Short mmCIF file of C-alpha atoms in Angstrom, two decimals:
data_model
loop_
_atom_site.label_atom_id
_atom_site.label_comp_id
_atom_site.label_asym_id
_atom_site.label_seq_id
_atom_site.Cartn_x
_atom_site.Cartn_y
_atom_site.Cartn_z
CA MET A 1 142.38 119.77 166.39
CA SER A 2 141.90 123.42 166.21
CA SER A 3 141.64 125.59 169.33
CA PHE A 4 137.77 126.02 168.45
CA THR A 5 137.27 122.24 168.70
CA ASN A 6 139.16 121.86 172.01
CA LEU A 7 136.93 124.77 173.21
CA LEU A 8 133.87 123.02 172.06
CA ILE A 9 135.18 119.97 173.90
CA THR A 10 135.73 121.69 177.41
CA TYR A 11 132.09 123.10 177.22
CA PHE A 12 130.66 119.53 176.30
CA ARG A 13 132.48 117.93 179.46
CA ASP A 14 131.25 121.02 181.45
CA TYR A 15 127.58 121.03 180.20
CA ASN A 16 127.22 117.39 179.06
CA ILE A 17 124.42 116.60 176.44
CA TRP A 18 122.55 119.97 176.81
CA PHE A 19 125.41 121.76 175.16
CA LEU A 20 125.71 119.11 172.54
CA SER A 21 122.07 119.21 171.86
CA ILE A 22 122.25 122.89 170.80
CA LEU A 23 125.36 121.99 168.73
CA ILE A 24 123.40 119.43 167.06
CA MET A 25 120.21 121.68 166.40
CA LEU A 26 122.00 124.68 165.11
CA GLY A 27 123.95 122.39 162.65
CA SER A 28 120.48 121.08 161.41
CA VAL A 29 119.81 124.68 160.28
CA GLY A 30 123.21 124.91 158.53
CA ILE A 31 125.30 126.72 160.96
CA PRO A 32 128.49 125.10 161.10
CA THR A 33 129.19 123.92 164.80
CA GLY A 34 131.45 120.78 164.60
CA ALA A 35 128.70 118.67 166.29
CA CYS A 36 130.02 115.54 164.26
CA LEU A 37 133.40 115.69 165.93
CA ILE A 38 132.07 116.47 169.52
CA VAL A 39 129.71 113.41 168.92
CA LEU A 40 132.91 111.22 167.94
CA ALA A 41 134.80 112.73 171.00
CA SER A 42 131.72 111.79 173.29
CA GLY A 43 131.91 108.00 172.17
CA ALA A 44 135.58 108.01 173.29
CA PHE A 45 134.47 109.71 176.49
CA ALA A 46 131.80 106.97 177.13
CA TYR A 47 134.67 104.39 176.41
CA ALA A 48 136.40 105.95 179.30
CA GLY A 49 133.48 105.77 181.50
CA GLU A 50 132.36 109.55 181.83
CA PHE A 51 129.02 108.59 179.97
CA ASN A 52 126.58 105.76 179.68
CA ILE A 53 127.14 104.85 175.81
CA VAL A 54 123.28 103.90 175.41
CA VAL A 55 121.67 106.73 177.21
CA LEU A 56 124.24 108.92 175.31
CA PHE A 57 123.12 107.40 171.91
CA LEU A 58 119.65 107.82 172.60
CA GLN A 59 120.11 111.50 173.52
CA ILE A 60 121.90 112.31 170.45
CA TRP A 61 119.77 110.52 168.20
CA PHE A 62 116.76 112.38 169.58
CA PHE A 63 118.10 116.15 169.49
CA SER A 64 119.46 114.88 165.81
CA CYS A 65 115.79 114.32 164.95
CA ILE A 66 114.10 117.16 166.72
CA GLY A 67 116.78 119.59 165.23
CA ASP A 68 115.88 118.39 161.51
CA ILE A 69 112.31 118.75 162.23
CA ILE A 70 112.69 122.07 163.72
CA SER A 71 114.58 123.08 160.44
CA TYR A 72 111.92 121.67 158.49
CA ILE A 73 109.15 123.84 160.33
CA LEU A 74 111.06 126.85 160.31
CA TRP A 75 111.67 126.76 156.54
CA LYS A 76 107.89 125.78 155.80
CA LEU A 77 106.67 128.75 157.89
CA LEU A 78 109.14 131.29 157.07
CA GLY A 79 110.62 130.20 153.41
CA HIS A 80 107.62 131.63 151.42
CA LYS A 81 107.31 134.90 153.53
CA PHE A 82 111.00 135.51 153.02
CA LEU A 83 110.83 134.88 149.27
CA ASN A 84 107.49 136.96 149.15
CA LYS A 85 109.28 139.92 150.30
CA SER A 86 110.79 140.73 146.98
CA LEU A 87 109.32 140.28 143.58
CA ARG A 88 112.78 139.50 142.20
CA LEU A 89 113.43 136.71 144.78
CA ARG A 90 110.15 135.21 144.16
CA THR A 91 110.90 135.32 140.32
CA TYR A 92 114.34 133.93 140.68
CA PHE A 93 113.57 131.25 143.03
CA HIS A 94 110.14 130.28 141.77
CA PRO A 95 111.51 127.84 139.10
CA LYS A 96 114.06 126.27 141.44
CA ILE A 97 111.32 125.40 144.08
CA ILE A 98 109.28 123.73 141.41
CA LYS A 99 112.36 121.65 140.44
CA ALA A 100 112.97 120.67 143.93
CA GLN A 101 109.36 119.81 144.57
CA ASP A 102 109.61 117.35 141.52
CA TYR A 103 112.82 116.22 142.56
CA LEU A 104 111.66 115.31 146.13
CA GLU A 105 108.29 113.74 144.73
CA LYS A 106 110.50 111.30 143.03
CA HIS A 107 113.70 111.02 144.97
CA GLY A 108 112.72 112.41 148.44
CA LYS A 109 112.82 109.21 150.76
CA GLY A 110 116.45 108.31 149.66
CA THR A 111 117.52 112.33 149.53
CA VAL A 112 116.35 112.46 152.94
CA PHE A 113 117.85 109.48 154.33
CA PHE A 114 121.17 109.71 152.89
CA THR A 115 121.55 113.55 153.68
CA ARG A 116 121.42 112.49 157.30
CA PHE A 117 124.77 110.48 157.53
CA LEU A 118 126.40 109.58 154.37
CA ILE A 119 126.53 113.22 153.18
CA SER A 120 125.44 115.03 156.03
CA ALA A 121 126.85 118.52 154.78
CA MET A 122 123.87 118.62 152.32
CA GLY A 123 121.32 117.89 155.36
CA PRO A 124 120.47 121.60 156.11
CA PHE A 125 119.96 122.25 152.25
CA VAL A 126 117.25 119.35 152.00
CA ASN A 127 115.53 120.46 155.14
CA ALA A 128 115.08 123.90 153.54
CA ALA A 129 114.02 122.42 150.43
CA ALA A 130 111.61 119.99 152.13
CA GLY A 131 110.10 122.83 154.01
CA ILE A 132 109.64 125.12 151.45
CA VAL A 133 107.82 122.53 149.09
CA GLU A 134 105.85 121.32 151.95
CA TYR A 135 107.06 117.71 151.73
CA LYS A 136 104.94 115.33 153.69
CA LEU A 137 105.96 115.65 157.28
CA VAL A 138 105.27 112.29 158.31
CA THR A 139 107.50 110.86 155.28
CA PHE A 140 110.17 113.15 156.19
CA THR A 141 110.15 112.57 159.80
CA LEU A 142 110.47 108.81 159.20
CA PHE A 143 113.58 108.95 156.91
CA ILE A 144 115.20 111.66 159.25
CA ALA A 145 114.84 109.18 162.07
CA LEU A 146 116.43 106.25 160.21
CA GLY A 147 119.17 108.50 158.56
CA ASP A 148 119.87 110.15 162.05
CA LEU A 149 119.78 106.90 163.78
CA LEU A 150 122.90 105.54 161.37
CA TRP A 151 124.44 109.20 161.86
CA SER A 152 124.52 108.60 165.59
CA CYS A 153 125.64 105.06 165.36
CA MET A 154 128.50 106.06 163.03
CA TYR A 155 130.16 108.93 164.85
CA LEU A 156 129.32 107.67 168.47
CA GLY A 157 130.40 104.26 167.46
CA LEU A 158 133.69 105.64 165.73
CA GLY A 159 134.64 107.56 169.06
CA TYR A 160 133.84 104.47 171.29
CA TRP A 161 135.65 102.15 168.92
CA PHE A 162 138.92 104.06 168.99
CA GLY A 163 138.76 105.13 172.41
CA ASP A 164 141.69 107.11 173.51
CA SER A 165 142.94 107.19 169.77
CA TRP A 166 139.93 108.88 168.68
CA GLU A 167 141.93 111.87 167.75
CA SER A 168 143.85 110.00 165.24
CA ILE A 169 140.87 109.32 163.01
CA VAL A 170 139.47 113.15 162.98
CA PRO A 171 141.23 113.92 159.76
CA ILE A 172 140.35 110.61 158.06
CA VAL A 173 136.57 111.15 159.20
CA THR A 174 136.77 114.78 157.73
CA GLN A 175 138.21 113.90 154.43
CA VAL A 176 135.76 110.99 153.82
CA ALA A 177 132.85 113.21 154.51
CA GLU A 178 134.27 116.09 152.29
CA PHE A 179 134.74 113.26 149.29
CA PHE A 180 131.18 112.15 149.67
CA THR A 181 130.01 115.66 149.46
CA CYS A 182 131.81 116.69 146.48
CA ILE A 183 130.93 113.31 144.77
CA THR A 184 127.29 113.88 145.62
CA ILE A 185 127.51 117.45 144.23
CA LEU A 186 128.99 116.18 141.01
CA VAL A 187 126.64 113.57 140.45
CA ILE A 188 123.71 116.13 141.12
CA SER A 189 125.17 118.39 138.68
CA ILE A 190 125.57 116.03 135.90
CA TYR A 191 122.01 114.84 136.54
CA PHE A 192 120.38 118.13 136.06
CA PHE A 193 122.88 118.78 133.03
CA ILE A 194 121.67 115.78 131.15
CA LYS A 195 118.09 116.58 132.20
CA THR A 196 118.24 120.08 130.70
CA ILE A 197 120.01 118.71 127.48
CA ARG A 198 117.30 116.44 127.16
CA SER A 199 114.47 118.87 127.79
CA ASN A 200 116.06 121.28 125.23
CA LYS A 201 116.15 118.71 122.51
CA LYS A 202 112.40 117.69 123.29
CA ASN A 203 111.46 121.52 122.74
CA VAL A 204 113.66 121.86 119.45
CA ASN A 205 111.73 118.42 118.25
CA THR A 206 108.36 119.78 118.92
CA LYS A 207 108.75 123.02 117.10
#
């Protein structure tokens, strides 16, 4: 592990869940904090008896949900103000916002759910998109709660399961997360590429 990760673990052991909650919430708005690895480590510390695993799980789940909701609200309140500051920005992003709105209306539930745990690197981007297009907060909250539940179980459970050997699985967990992120980006790119081609064909046929 890097010296930065070791430093985060030291702070976590000193300040417990309050420090971890800050890492989790900052990660929800797109700041890379290494929260996943600290949650993994916290599971191992719970195995060693330093924390109550049930209480720790509930705390991590709670702050994960709060972080995602805060991210959503921030983008909902500030996103349009930011874009409206510049005509160039508004012109550039407006078609993309319309596409994001259409996509979330059709696939929003699954997208919000799976970007909590399976492809968590995409989570902050989905939070931003959902906030800007004003996706239904009740639906958003429900599916982040379900997704964050699995995220908390997965990382905390892995740390608890491997106990003192938790550091040995860090490279595997990191590589798996990167793999799923790359596959998702590829699938989304192919989806929009095919959709664009079909749209162009329809426009040609209607002329």
